[in-house]
Coordinates of C-alpha atoms in Angstrom, one line a residue:
Chain A
M1 CA 135.1 79.1 19.7
T2 CA 134.3 75.4 19.4
S3 CA 131.8 73.7 21.5
D4 CA 132.4 71.6 24.6
T5 CA 131.3 68.0 24.3
P6 CA 129.1 66.9 27.2
Q7 CA 131.3 64.8 29.4
S8 CA 128.9 63.6 32.0
N9 CA 125.3 62.9 31.3
G10 CA 124.3 62.1 34.9
N11 CA 123.4 58.4 34.9
G12 CA 126.1 56.5 33.1
M13 CA 123.7 53.8 32.1
A14 CA 121.8 55.9 29.7
E15 CA 121.5 54.6 26.2
V16 CA 122.7 57.1 23.6
T17 CA 120.2 57.8 20.8
L18 CA 121.7 60.7 18.9
V19 CA 125.3 61.5 18.3
V20 CA 126.3 64.8 16.7
D21 CA 130.0 64.6 15.8
G22 CA 131.8 67.8 14.8
V23 CA 128.9 69.1 12.7
S24 CA 129.2 72.6 11.1
K25 CA 127.1 74.3 8.5
T26 CA 128.1 77.0 6.0
F27 CA 125.5 78.5 3.7
E28 CA 126.2 79.9 0.3
T29 CA 124.1 83.1 -0.1
N30 CA 124.9 84.7 -3.4
M31 CA 127.5 83.9 -6.1
Q32 CA 130.6 83.9 -4.0
K33 CA 129.5 84.8 -0.4
T34 CA 129.4 82.1 2.2
V35 CA 128.0 82.5 5.7
A36 CA 129.0 80.2 8.5
A37 CA 125.9 79.5 10.5
L38 CA 127.2 76.8 12.8
A39 CA 130.7 76.2 14.1
P40 CA 131.7 72.5 14.6
V41 CA 129.3 71.2 17.3
S42 CA 129.4 67.8 19.1
M43 CA 126.8 66.4 21.4
Q44 CA 125.1 63.2 22.6
I45 CA 121.5 62.8 23.4
N46 CA 120.2 59.9 25.5
K47 CA 117.1 57.9 25.0
G48 CA 114.1 59.5 26.7
E49 CA 115.9 62.7 27.3
F50 CA 114.1 66.1 26.9
V51 CA 116.7 68.5 25.5
V52 CA 116.1 72.1 24.9
F53 CA 118.2 74.2 22.4
V54 CA 118.0 77.8 23.5
G55 CA 119.5 81.0 22.3
P56 CA 118.9 84.3 20.5
S57 CA 117.8 84.3 16.9
G58 CA 120.6 83.6 14.5
C59 CA 122.5 81.5 17.0
G60 CA 122.4 78.3 14.9
K61 CA 119.8 76.4 17.1
S62 CA 117.3 76.0 14.3
T63 CA 120.1 75.2 11.8
M64 CA 121.1 72.4 14.1
L65 CA 117.5 71.1 14.3
N66 CA 117.2 71.2 10.5
L67 CA 120.4 69.2 10.2
I68 CA 119.2 66.6 12.7
A69 CA 115.9 66.4 10.8
G70 CA 117.8 65.9 7.6
F71 CA 116.4 68.9 5.7
T72 CA 119.9 70.1 5.2
Q73 CA 123.3 68.3 5.1
P74 CA 126.2 69.3 7.4
T75 CA 129.2 70.9 5.7
T76 CA 131.5 69.0 8.0
G77 CA 131.0 66.2 10.5
K78 CA 128.1 63.7 10.8
I79 CA 125.0 63.0 12.7
L80 CA 124.2 59.4 13.8
L81 CA 120.8 58.2 15.0
D82 CA 121.1 54.8 16.7
G83 CA 124.4 54.4 14.9
K84 CA 122.9 55.1 11.4
E85 CA 124.0 58.3 9.6
V86 CA 121.3 60.8 8.9
T87 CA 121.1 61.8 5.2
K88 CA 117.5 62.8 4.6
P89 CA 114.3 63.6 6.4
G90 CA 112.3 60.6 7.7
R91 CA 109.7 59.7 10.2
D92 CA 112.2 58.3 12.7
R93 CA 113.0 62.0 13.4
L94 CA 109.7 63.8 13.2
M95 CA 109.7 67.6 13.2
M96 CA 106.9 69.8 14.6
F97 CA 106.9 73.3 13.2
Q98 CA 106.3 76.8 14.5
E99 CA 103.3 77.1 12.1
H100 CA 101.4 73.9 12.6
G101 CA 101.9 72.7 9.0
L102 CA 98.7 70.7 9.0
F103 CA 97.3 69.9 5.5
P104 CA 94.2 72.0 4.9
W105 CA 92.9 69.5 2.4
L106 CA 92.7 66.7 5.0
N107 CA 90.5 66.6 8.1
V108 CA 91.9 66.1 11.6
I109 CA 92.1 62.4 11.6
D110 CA 93.4 62.1 8.1
N111 CA 96.2 64.5 9.0
V112 CA 97.2 62.3 11.9
C113 CA 97.0 59.2 9.7
Y114 CA 99.2 60.8 7.1
G115 CA 102.5 59.7 8.6
L116 CA 101.5 56.1 9.3
K117 CA 103.1 53.6 6.9
R118 CA 100.6 52.7 4.2
K119 CA 102.1 49.4 3.2
L120 CA 102.2 47.8 6.6
L121 CA 98.9 48.9 8.1
H122 CA 95.4 48.1 7.1
P123 CA 93.4 51.4 6.6
R124 CA 91.2 50.5 9.6
A125 CA 94.3 49.9 11.8
R126 CA 95.8 53.2 10.7
R127 CA 92.6 55.0 11.7
E128 CA 92.5 53.2 15.0
K129 CA 96.1 54.2 15.8
A130 CA 95.5 57.8 14.7
R131 CA 92.4 57.9 17.0
S132 CA 94.4 56.7 19.9
Y133 CA 96.8 59.6 19.5
L134 CA 93.9 62.0 19.2
R135 CA 92.6 60.5 22.5
L136 CA 96.0 61.1 24.0
M137 CA 95.6 64.8 23.1
H138 CA 91.9 64.9 24.2
L139 CA 90.9 65.7 20.7
E140 CA 88.8 62.5 19.9
E141 CA 85.6 64.6 19.4
Y142 CA 87.3 66.6 16.6
E143 CA 88.5 63.8 14.3
K144 CA 86.1 64.8 11.5
A145 CA 86.7 68.6 11.9
N146 CA 88.4 70.7 9.2
I147 CA 91.7 72.3 10.1
H148 CA 90.5 75.9 9.8
E149 CA 87.7 75.2 12.3
L150 CA 90.3 74.6 15.1
S151 CA 91.8 77.1 17.5
G152 CA 95.6 77.8 17.4
G153 CA 96.2 75.6 20.4
M154 CA 94.1 72.8 19.1
K155 CA 96.0 72.9 15.8
Q156 CA 99.3 72.5 17.6
R157 CA 97.9 69.6 19.6
V158 CA 96.8 67.9 16.3
A159 CA 100.3 68.6 14.9
L160 CA 101.7 66.9 18.0
A161 CA 99.4 63.9 17.6
R162 CA 100.5 63.7 14.0
A163 CA 104.1 63.8 14.9
L164 CA 103.7 61.2 17.6
A165 CA 101.6 58.7 15.7
P166 CA 104.4 57.2 13.5
D167 CA 106.3 56.5 16.8
P168 CA 109.5 58.4 15.9
R169 CA 112.8 57.7 17.7
L170 CA 113.2 61.5 18.1
L171 CA 110.7 64.3 18.2
L172 CA 112.0 67.6 17.0
I173 CA 110.0 70.6 18.0
D174 CA 110.7 74.1 16.6
E175 CA 109.3 77.0 18.7
P176 CA 105.8 75.6 18.4
F177 CA 104.0 77.8 20.9
S178 CA 105.4 81.2 20.1
A179 CA 102.2 82.3 18.3
L180 CA 99.8 81.2 21.1
D181 CA 98.4 83.2 24.0
T182 CA 99.7 82.6 27.5
V183 CA 96.9 80.5 28.9
V184 CA 97.0 78.1 26.0
R185 CA 100.8 77.9 26.2
L186 CA 100.7 77.0 29.9
E187 CA 98.3 74.2 29.0
L188 CA 100.5 72.9 26.3
Y189 CA 103.6 72.9 28.6
A190 CA 101.8 70.6 30.9
E191 CA 100.5 68.5 28.0
L192 CA 104.0 68.2 26.5
Q193 CA 105.5 67.1 29.9
R194 CA 102.7 64.6 30.4
I195 CA 103.3 63.1 26.9
H196 CA 107.0 62.9 27.6
Q197 CA 106.4 61.0 30.8
E198 CA 103.8 58.7 29.2
T199 CA 105.7 57.9 26.0
H200 CA 109.3 58.3 27.1
K201 CA 110.0 60.0 23.8
T202 CA 113.4 61.6 23.2
I203 CA 112.6 65.2 22.5
I204 CA 114.7 68.1 21.2
F205 CA 112.8 71.4 21.7
V206 CA 114.0 74.7 20.2
T207 CA 113.1 78.0 21.8
H208 CA 114.4 81.5 22.5
E209 CA 112.6 81.8 25.8
M210 CA 114.7 80.9 28.9
Q211 CA 111.7 80.3 31.1
E212 CA 110.2 77.8 28.5
A213 CA 113.6 76.1 28.4
A214 CA 113.9 75.9 32.2
C215 CA 110.3 74.6 32.5
L216 CA 110.6 71.8 29.9
G217 CA 114.2 70.6 29.6
D218 CA 116.1 67.8 31.4
R219 CA 119.1 69.4 29.8
V220 CA 119.4 72.9 28.3
M221 CA 122.0 73.6 25.6
M222 CA 122.6 77.3 25.0
F223 CA 123.6 78.3 21.5
S224 CA 125.2 81.7 20.9
G225 CA 127.6 83.5 18.6
S226 CA 128.1 83.8 14.9
P227 CA 128.8 81.2 13.7
G228 CA 126.7 79.6 16.4
A229 CA 128.1 77.1 18.9
V230 CA 127.0 75.5 22.2
V231 CA 128.3 77.9 24.8
H232 CA 126.7 76.5 27.9
E233 CA 125.0 73.4 29.2
L234 CA 122.7 73.2 32.1
K235 CA 121.1 70.1 33.7
I236 CA 117.8 70.7 35.3
D237 CA 116.9 68.1 37.9
L238 CA 113.5 69.4 39.1
P239 CA 110.6 66.9 39.6
R240 CA 107.9 66.7 36.9
P241 CA 105.4 67.9 36.0
R242 CA 106.9 71.4 36.5
N243 CA 105.0 74.5 36.7
F244 CA 106.0 77.4 34.5
T245 CA 105.7 79.9 37.4
D246 CA 107.5 77.7 39.9
P247 CA 110.3 79.7 41.8
Q248 CA 112.9 77.0 41.1
V249 CA 112.1 77.1 37.4
Q250 CA 112.3 80.9 37.5
A251 CA 115.7 80.6 39.2
H252 CA 117.1 78.3 36.5
A253 CA 115.7 80.7 33.9
Q254 CA 117.4 83.6 35.6
D255 CA 120.6 81.6 35.6
L256 CA 120.3 81.0 31.9
I257 CA 119.6 84.6 31.2
S258 CA 122.8 85.7 33.0
R259 CA 124.8 83.1 31.2
L260 CA 123.6 84.4 27.9
Q261 CA 124.5 88.0 28.8
E262 CA 128.0 86.9 29.9
N263 CA 128.5 85.2 26.6
R264 CA 127.3 88.1 24.5
S265 CA 129.5 90.8 26.3
Chain B
M1 CA 73.1 80.5 7.0
K2 CA 70.4 78.6 5.2
T3 CA 68.0 81.5 5.3
A4 CA 70.7 83.7 3.9
T5 CA 71.2 81.4 1.0
K6 CA 67.5 81.3 0.4
K7 CA 67.3 85.1 0.5
A8 CA 70.2 85.4 -2.0
T9 CA 68.4 83.0 -4.4
W10 CA 65.3 85.0 -4.3
L11 CA 67.3 88.2 -4.8
V12 CA 68.8 86.8 -8.0
V13 CA 65.5 85.5 -9.3
G14 CA 64.0 88.9 -8.6
F15 CA 66.8 90.7 -10.4
Y16 CA 66.3 88.7 -13.6
F17 CA 62.6 89.1 -13.4
L18 CA 63.1 92.9 -13.2
L19 CA 65.7 92.9 -16.0
F20 CA 63.2 91.1 -18.4
A21 CA 60.4 93.4 -17.2
V22 CA 62.4 96.5 -18.0
W23 CA 63.4 95.0 -21.4
Q24 CA 59.8 94.3 -22.2
V25 CA 58.7 97.8 -21.2
L26 CA 61.5 99.4 -23.3
A27 CA 60.6 97.3 -26.3
S28 CA 56.9 98.1 -26.1
L29 CA 57.7 101.8 -26.1
R30 CA 58.8 101.3 -29.7
L31 CA 61.8 103.6 -29.4
A32 CA 63.4 101.5 -32.2
P33 CA 61.8 99.2 -34.8
D34 CA 61.3 95.7 -33.4
Y35 CA 63.6 94.0 -36.1
L36 CA 66.4 95.9 -34.4
F37 CA 65.2 95.8 -30.8
P38 CA 62.9 92.9 -30.2
S39 CA 61.0 92.3 -27.0
P40 CA 61.8 89.2 -24.8
I41 CA 58.6 87.6 -25.9
Q42 CA 59.6 87.9 -29.6
V43 CA 63.0 86.4 -28.7
I44 CA 61.4 83.4 -27.0
H45 CA 59.0 83.0 -29.8
R46 CA 61.8 82.9 -32.3
L47 CA 63.7 80.3 -30.2
I48 CA 60.5 78.1 -30.1
E49 CA 60.3 78.4 -34.0
L50 CA 63.9 77.3 -34.3
A51 CA 63.3 74.4 -32.0
Q52 CA 60.2 73.4 -34.1
D53 CA 62.4 73.6 -37.2
H54 CA 64.8 71.0 -35.6
L55 CA 67.6 73.5 -35.7
L56 CA 68.0 74.5 -32.0
W57 CA 68.5 71.2 -30.1
P58 CA 71.0 69.7 -32.7
S59 CA 73.0 72.9 -32.6
I60 CA 73.2 73.0 -28.8
K61 CA 74.1 69.4 -28.8
T62 CA 76.9 69.8 -31.4
T63 CA 78.4 72.9 -29.7
L64 CA 78.3 71.2 -26.3
L65 CA 79.9 68.0 -27.6
R66 CA 82.7 69.9 -29.4
M67 CA 83.3 72.0 -26.4
V68 CA 83.4 69.2 -23.9
L69 CA 85.8 67.1 -26.0
G70 CA 88.0 70.1 -26.8
F71 CA 88.0 71.2 -23.2
L72 CA 89.0 67.7 -21.9
L73 CA 91.8 67.7 -24.3
A74 CA 92.9 71.3 -23.3
A75 CA 92.6 70.4 -19.6
A76 CA 94.8 67.3 -20.1
I77 CA 97.5 69.2 -22.0
G78 CA 97.2 72.3 -19.7
L79 CA 97.6 70.3 -16.5
V80 CA 100.6 68.3 -17.8
I81 CA 102.4 71.5 -19.0
G82 CA 101.3 73.3 -15.8
I83 CA 102.8 70.7 -13.6
A84 CA 106.0 70.7 -15.6
M85 CA 106.1 74.5 -15.2
G86 CA 105.4 74.4 -11.5
T87 CA 108.1 71.9 -10.8
N88 CA 110.9 73.1 -13.1
W89 CA 111.9 76.7 -13.1
V90 CA 113.5 76.6 -16.6
I91 CA 110.3 75.4 -18.1
N92 CA 108.4 77.9 -16.1
R93 CA 110.5 80.9 -17.1
T94 CA 110.4 80.1 -20.7
L95 CA 106.8 79.0 -21.2
K96 CA 105.2 81.5 -18.9
S97 CA 106.0 84.5 -21.0
L98 CA 104.9 82.6 -24.1
F99 CA 101.6 81.6 -22.5
L100 CA 100.9 85.0 -21.1
G101 CA 101.5 86.4 -24.7
L102 CA 99.2 83.8 -26.2
Q103 CA 96.5 84.9 -23.8
M104 CA 96.7 88.4 -25.3
L105 CA 95.2 86.9 -28.5
P106 CA 91.4 87.1 -28.7
T107 CA 90.2 83.5 -29.0
A108 CA 88.6 84.3 -32.3
A109 CA 92.0 85.1 -33.7
W110 CA 92.8 81.3 -33.8
V111 CA 89.9 80.7 -36.3
P112 CA 91.6 81.9 -39.5
L113 CA 94.7 79.7 -38.8
S114 CA 92.4 76.8 -37.9
L115 CA 90.6 77.2 -41.3
L116 CA 94.0 77.3 -43.2
I117 CA 95.3 74.2 -41.4
F118 CA 92.2 72.0 -41.0
G119 CA 89.7 73.5 -43.5
L120 CA 86.1 72.7 -42.5
R121 CA 87.0 69.5 -40.7
D122 CA 85.8 69.2 -37.1
T123 CA 89.4 68.9 -35.9
G124 CA 89.6 72.6 -36.4
F125 CA 87.1 73.3 -33.6
Y126 CA 89.1 71.3 -31.1
F127 CA 92.2 73.2 -32.3
V128 CA 90.5 76.5 -31.5
V129 CA 89.2 75.3 -28.1
V130 CA 92.6 73.9 -27.1
M131 CA 94.5 77.0 -28.2
S132 CA 92.0 79.2 -26.4
S133 CA 92.0 77.5 -23.0
T134 CA 95.2 75.6 -22.6
S135 CA 97.4 78.5 -21.6
A136 CA 95.1 79.7 -18.9
I137 CA 94.9 76.2 -17.4
A138 CA 98.7 75.8 -17.6
I139 CA 99.5 79.1 -16.0
A140 CA 97.0 78.6 -13.1
T141 CA 98.3 75.1 -12.5
A142 CA 101.9 76.3 -12.4
D143 CA 101.0 79.2 -10.0
G144 CA 99.0 76.9 -7.9
I145 CA 102.0 74.6 -7.4
L146 CA 104.5 77.5 -6.9
N147 CA 102.2 79.0 -4.3
I148 CA 102.0 75.9 -2.1
P149 CA 103.4 77.0 1.3
P150 CA 106.9 75.4 1.7
I151 CA 105.9 74.2 5.1
Y152 CA 103.5 71.6 3.6
L153 CA 106.4 70.2 1.6
R154 CA 108.6 70.1 4.7
A155 CA 105.9 68.5 6.8
A156 CA 105.3 65.9 4.2
R157 CA 109.0 65.1 4.0
T158 CA 109.5 64.8 7.7
L159 CA 106.4 62.5 7.7
G160 CA 108.3 60.2 5.4
T161 CA 106.7 61.0 2.0
P162 CA 108.9 59.6 -0.8
R163 CA 109.7 62.0 -3.6
W164 CA 107.6 60.2 -6.1
A165 CA 104.5 60.4 -3.8
M166 CA 104.8 64.1 -3.3
Y167 CA 102.8 64.8 -6.5
G168 CA 99.8 62.7 -5.4
R169 CA 99.8 63.5 -1.7
V170 CA 100.9 67.2 -1.5
I171 CA 101.4 69.0 -4.8
V172 CA 98.0 68.0 -6.4
P173 CA 95.8 68.5 -3.4
G174 CA 97.8 71.6 -2.3
S175 CA 97.3 73.4 -5.6
L176 CA 93.8 72.3 -6.2
P177 CA 92.0 75.6 -5.4
N178 CA 94.1 77.4 -8.0
V179 CA 93.8 74.6 -10.5
V180 CA 90.0 74.6 -10.3
S181 CA 90.0 78.4 -10.9
G182 CA 92.3 77.8 -13.9
L183 CA 90.0 75.2 -15.3
K184 CA 87.0 77.5 -14.9
L185 CA 88.8 80.3 -16.7
G186 CA 89.9 77.7 -19.4
W187 CA 86.3 76.6 -19.8
T188 CA 85.1 80.2 -20.3
L189 CA 87.8 80.9 -22.9
G190 CA 87.3 77.6 -24.6
W191 CA 83.6 78.4 -24.8
H192 CA 84.4 81.7 -26.5
G193 CA 86.7 79.9 -28.9
A194 CA 84.1 77.3 -29.8
V195 CA 81.3 79.7 -30.6
S196 CA 83.7 82.0 -32.5
A197 CA 84.8 79.1 -34.6
E198 CA 81.3 78.1 -35.4
L199 CA 80.5 81.7 -36.4
I200 CA 82.9 81.4 -39.3
K201 CA 83.2 77.8 -40.3
S202 CA 80.2 75.7 -39.4
S203 CA 76.8 74.6 -40.7
I204 CA 75.5 73.7 -37.3
G205 CA 76.0 74.9 -33.7
L206 CA 75.2 77.9 -31.6
G207 CA 77.7 80.0 -33.4
F208 CA 76.2 79.0 -36.7
L209 CA 72.7 80.0 -35.6
L210 CA 74.1 83.4 -34.6
Y211 CA 75.6 83.9 -38.0
M212 CA 72.4 82.7 -39.7
G213 CA 70.4 85.2 -37.6
R214 CA 72.6 88.0 -38.9
E215 CA 72.2 86.8 -42.5
L216 CA 68.4 86.8 -42.1
N217 CA 68.5 90.2 -40.5
D218 CA 66.8 88.6 -37.5
A219 CA 67.7 90.4 -34.2
S220 CA 65.4 88.1 -32.2
Q221 CA 67.4 85.1 -33.3
V222 CA 70.7 86.8 -32.6
I223 CA 69.8 87.9 -29.2
G224 CA 68.1 84.5 -28.4
I225 CA 71.2 82.5 -29.3
M226 CA 73.4 84.9 -27.4
L227 CA 71.2 84.3 -24.3
L228 CA 71.4 80.5 -24.8
T229 CA 75.2 80.7 -25.2
I230 CA 75.4 82.5 -21.8
V231 CA 72.9 80.1 -20.1
F232 CA 74.6 76.9 -21.3
G233 CA 78.1 78.1 -20.7
L234 CA 77.1 79.1 -17.1
F235 CA 75.1 76.0 -16.5
L236 CA 78.0 73.7 -17.5
D237 CA 80.4 75.7 -15.4
R238 CA 78.2 75.3 -12.4
F239 CA 77.5 71.7 -13.2
M240 CA 81.1 70.7 -13.6
F241 CA 82.9 72.8 -11.1
G242 CA 80.2 73.9 -8.7
L243 CA 80.3 70.9 -6.4
I244 CA 84.1 70.5 -6.3
E245 CA 84.5 74.2 -5.6
A246 CA 82.0 74.1 -2.7
R247 CA 83.8 71.1 -1.3
I248 CA 87.2 72.9 -1.4
R249 CA 85.8 76.0 0.1
R250 CA 84.3 74.1 3.0
R251 CA 87.4 72.0 3.6
W252 CA 90.0 74.8 3.4
G253 CA 87.7 77.4 5.0
L254 CA 87.9 79.8 2.1
T255 CA 85.4 82.7 1.9
A256 CA 82.1 81.7 0.5
E257 CA 80.9 83.6 -2.5
E258 CA 78.0 85.1 -0.7
D259 CA 80.3 86.5 2.0
L260 CA 82.0 88.7 -0.6
S261 CA 78.9 90.7 -1.3
A262 CA 77.7 90.7 2.3

């Protein structure tokens, strides 16, 4: 089954940032075996949109994210960011990982500085910019701290500050909260929505949790099957900031769950 | 924390005091003649005699100089080969077995070959030190690089690190803890090699004083020089690597040495 291209994106004025055009991915495992991870998928993502890729593990959602990040190359099709083809990783499409991926040999502020262009910015200007993103995440007191001294939630907030600092066109987030406890997660849902509203960043967020998807996304794209494809798309027009436990969020989550069950049977 | 460190220091001082006290008591019991089993006081006395004869300090200086130069050479070669091994699997596969094999050789086993090739020239010492410590440094460096969690490389790439800058910004700092342990091991092995070489082919140096002690049937001198070899090897290890190791431990949050015994 091939995917359906999104026909209507709500407001027709929206500026398209990312175009995925018939992208599929086949992996070579051993000598001769090949595994199709992703059937041809097409989609468009608008500037400032918060899109969530959701689906069971092995559905191709992370494969799609890695392709957009440029870590792997599509077998067929192409990916365009602002009309330019994606061929390798770069700071215009910054990725945030499930494990924070902060460098333990740098302290907090040096981690945030890391992605800022060295040639263009004076070291003091880089630090000032990094500091402003730490302030955005309420972490300014911890700029000199070592990474191992932070809690799990703080590490992910530093990782978010590090990903935001180079001002990427697209923020790619791969199940970043799955290792955190519930209270910290709820805090971070609110934080992420606030950041989205303040910075108007285009965000692609990958998760396997329907409630998380319903709480965060402007648009949820459900991946399923093997090879993976987009089987369902849901626009969520709830006001922000949304509460994770809000009945309307729950209702959308329930809708997503039943859709997924339909697609699996 | 601070009181714990202080306590540990006193513990160590007390331990050595006790060790020397037991040695002194055993020696004064005269279970063996004192030319075979001297007391610590006799050993120290002999070391002072050697110092007064202007033999001790020049020997220490010579050994340290040979060692430091040889070690710097070994570190340079070992790091370059280690980085090549860590970033190219063909080089790693082929050289790793060779270097593991070379490590099976006792460091003293390089001395005869060194004599054959270089005769009594000083170059021979550097040869022994380099052959003794290079493989340990190279293997530790390669392992350090190969054990860098892939997520650091992915994070660096998404943050726009060009390929050429990966070495300086991720591979070197990410492998540093392993590399420093490798350098420490290399230092120890090189120190073995340097003293072994002097034992056989020198007219000066700590190894030579050991050899001379045996020729003179002087157990005090042999034991005294052995002690100095330990003390200077350890002192330089701490001096060169102590600070950088402490820094890495603090930054990365690795277990402190004291915690292991606690």
